[in-house]
XYZ file of C-alpha atoms in Angstrom:
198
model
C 53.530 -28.446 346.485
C 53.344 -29.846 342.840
C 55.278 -27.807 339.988
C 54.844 -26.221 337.218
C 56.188 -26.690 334.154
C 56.163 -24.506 331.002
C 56.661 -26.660 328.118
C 57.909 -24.137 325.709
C 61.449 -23.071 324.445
C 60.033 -19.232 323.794
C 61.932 -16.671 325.837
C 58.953 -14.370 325.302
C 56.390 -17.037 327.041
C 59.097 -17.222 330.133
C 59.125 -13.619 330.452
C 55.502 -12.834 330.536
C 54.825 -15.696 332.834
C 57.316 -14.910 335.654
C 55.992 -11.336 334.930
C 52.620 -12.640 336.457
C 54.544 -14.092 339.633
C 53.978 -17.465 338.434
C 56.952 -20.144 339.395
C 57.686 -22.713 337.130
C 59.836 -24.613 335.305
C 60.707 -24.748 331.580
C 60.647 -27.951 329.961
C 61.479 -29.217 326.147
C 58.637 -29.961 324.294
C 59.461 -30.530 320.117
C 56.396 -31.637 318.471
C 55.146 -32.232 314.691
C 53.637 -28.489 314.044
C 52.725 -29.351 310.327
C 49.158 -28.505 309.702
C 46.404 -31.405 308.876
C 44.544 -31.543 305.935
C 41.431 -29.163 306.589
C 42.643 -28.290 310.514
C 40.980 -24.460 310.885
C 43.801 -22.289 312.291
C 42.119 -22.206 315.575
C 41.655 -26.080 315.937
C 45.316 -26.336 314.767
C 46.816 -23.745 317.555
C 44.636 -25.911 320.227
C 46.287 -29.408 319.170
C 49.256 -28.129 318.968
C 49.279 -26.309 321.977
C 47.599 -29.554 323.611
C 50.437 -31.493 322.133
C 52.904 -29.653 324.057
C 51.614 -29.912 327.020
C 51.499 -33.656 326.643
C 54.835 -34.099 324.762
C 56.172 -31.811 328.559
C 54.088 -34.188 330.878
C 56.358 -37.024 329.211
C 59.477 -34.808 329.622
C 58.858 -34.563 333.097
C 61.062 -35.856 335.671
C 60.268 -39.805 336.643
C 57.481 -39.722 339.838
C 56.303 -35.933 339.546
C 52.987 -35.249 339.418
C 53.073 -31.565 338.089
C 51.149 -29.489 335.965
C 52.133 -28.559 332.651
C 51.134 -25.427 330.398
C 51.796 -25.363 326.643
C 51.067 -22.682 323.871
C 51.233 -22.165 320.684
C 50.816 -18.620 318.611
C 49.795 -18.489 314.673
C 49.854 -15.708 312.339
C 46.484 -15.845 310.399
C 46.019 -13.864 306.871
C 43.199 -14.333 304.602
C 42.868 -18.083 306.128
C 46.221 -19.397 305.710
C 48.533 -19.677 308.594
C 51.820 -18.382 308.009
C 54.227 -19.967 310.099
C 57.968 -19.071 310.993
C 59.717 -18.191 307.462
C 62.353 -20.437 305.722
C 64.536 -17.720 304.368
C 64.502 -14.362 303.348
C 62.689 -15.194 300.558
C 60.063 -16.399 302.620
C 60.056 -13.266 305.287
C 59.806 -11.009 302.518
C 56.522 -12.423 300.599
C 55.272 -12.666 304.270
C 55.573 -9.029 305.358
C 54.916 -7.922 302.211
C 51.314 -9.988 302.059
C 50.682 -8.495 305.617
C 51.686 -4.524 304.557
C 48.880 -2.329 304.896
C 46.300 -5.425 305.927
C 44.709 -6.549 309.294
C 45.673 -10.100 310.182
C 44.876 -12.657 312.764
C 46.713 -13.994 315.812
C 45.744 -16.902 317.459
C 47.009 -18.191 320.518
C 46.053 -21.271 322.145
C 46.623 -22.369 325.788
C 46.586 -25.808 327.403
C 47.070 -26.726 331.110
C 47.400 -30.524 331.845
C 47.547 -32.824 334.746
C 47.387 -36.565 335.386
C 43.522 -36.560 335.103
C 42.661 -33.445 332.602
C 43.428 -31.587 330.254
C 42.096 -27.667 329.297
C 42.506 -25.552 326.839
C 41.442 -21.940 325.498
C 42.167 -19.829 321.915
C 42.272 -16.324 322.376
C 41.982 -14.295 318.993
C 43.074 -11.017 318.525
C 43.208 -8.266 315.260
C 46.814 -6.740 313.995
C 46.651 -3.917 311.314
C 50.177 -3.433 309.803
C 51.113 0.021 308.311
C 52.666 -0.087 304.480
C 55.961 -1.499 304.728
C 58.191 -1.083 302.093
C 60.603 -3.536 300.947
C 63.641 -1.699 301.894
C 62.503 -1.661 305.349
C 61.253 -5.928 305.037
C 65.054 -6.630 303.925
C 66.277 -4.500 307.059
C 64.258 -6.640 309.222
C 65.363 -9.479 308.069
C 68.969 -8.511 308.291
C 68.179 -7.569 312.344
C 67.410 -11.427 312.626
C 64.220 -10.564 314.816
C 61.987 -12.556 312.053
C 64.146 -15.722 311.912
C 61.873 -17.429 314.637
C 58.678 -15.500 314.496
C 55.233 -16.736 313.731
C 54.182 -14.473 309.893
C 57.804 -13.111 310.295
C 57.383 -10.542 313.023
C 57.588 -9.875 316.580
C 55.464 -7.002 318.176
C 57.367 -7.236 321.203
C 60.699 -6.441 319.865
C 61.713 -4.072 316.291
C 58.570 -5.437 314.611
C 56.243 -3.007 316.369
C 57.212 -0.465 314.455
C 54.700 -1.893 311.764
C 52.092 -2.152 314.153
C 49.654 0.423 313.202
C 47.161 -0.869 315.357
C 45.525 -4.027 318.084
C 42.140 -5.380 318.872
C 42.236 -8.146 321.685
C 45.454 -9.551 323.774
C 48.732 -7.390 323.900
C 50.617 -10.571 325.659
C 48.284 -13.559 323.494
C 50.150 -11.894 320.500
C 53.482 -11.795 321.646
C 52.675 -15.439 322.560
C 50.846 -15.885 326.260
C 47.498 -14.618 326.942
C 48.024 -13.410 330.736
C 44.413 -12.637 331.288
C 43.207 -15.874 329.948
C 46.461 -17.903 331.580
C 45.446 -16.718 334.843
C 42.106 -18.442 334.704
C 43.281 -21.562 333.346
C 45.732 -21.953 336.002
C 43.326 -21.092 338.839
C 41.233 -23.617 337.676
C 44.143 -26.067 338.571
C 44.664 -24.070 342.161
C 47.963 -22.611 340.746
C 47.774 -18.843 342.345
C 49.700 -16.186 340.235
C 51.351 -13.632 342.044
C 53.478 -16.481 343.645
C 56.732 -14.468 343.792
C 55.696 -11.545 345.356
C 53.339 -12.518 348.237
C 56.094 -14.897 348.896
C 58.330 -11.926 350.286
């Protein structure tokens, strides 16, 4: 049987897809992720998440003839996409612009093979409770933010700001499960590999 491979460095992305009994394997994919002149935040998660998954097909081993998945998450406030932060500087004026607001996630999926390529954005709603600065500062000093998409994770000490969540639990922590699943099946890749394995 072909393979699998997740072309994404996330931890989070591994988790959730060996949670759905999916077997793969994670591959490297580094890509350009700066933003093109007049690229809509949905249109920019897509490429890049399209990118991936083409950057992973080349990363995969000489002769296989696998499929690759690649994602891509963005943090969406009033337009602008607010990407990982650069310093605490950065991490601050992010979770202070999000305090008290709803905000946008935006996860795009792609799923590739030698022939074609498909790809989905799910979209889903985050309302943040006031932070105050004293508690931004003590987020940043947990070093949660350092790697997080608008300087947060709601999977790990960031839900605590979470006030509430319209749409995808998993598409915000960075893999849409529901909308995975589909896109894989469409491929003939069952989830749920692991367990009727046994």
């Amino acid at each position: 049987m072909k393979s699998l491979y997740l072309a994404s460095g996330s931890p989070r992305r591994r988790e959730l897809l060996t949670q759905i009994g999916v077997t793969f394997t994670a591959i490297a994919a580094d890509i350009d992720e700066t933003p093109q002149d007049n690229e809509s935040p949905s249109a920019y998660v897509e490429r890049l998440a399209r990118g991936k998954a083409e950057a992973g097909r080349r990363a995969m081993p000489v002769g296989d003839d696998g499929w690759v998945l690649g994602a891509d998450t963005a943090v969406v406030l009033d337009g602008r996409i607010l990407g990982k932060p650069l310093d605490q500087a950065d991490s601050l004026a992010m979770l202070m612009a999000l305090s008290g607001r709803d905000h946008q996630v935006l996860t795009a999926i792609a799923v590739l093979d030698g022939q074609r390529c498909e790809s989905r954005v799910v979209g889903s709603r985050v309302r943040f409770r006031t932070i105050t600065e004293r508690e931004a500062l003590a987020y940043w000093a947990s070093g949660e933010p350092r790697d997080k998409a608008g300087s947060y994770g709601i999977q790990g000490l960031g839900a605590v700001f979470v006030a509430g969540l319209e749409g995808s639990y998993s598409a915000v922590v960075g893999l849409p499960l529901c909308e995975t699943a589909e896109l894989l099946g469409h491929f003939g890749i069952p989830c749920w590999q692991t367990f009727n394995a046994r």
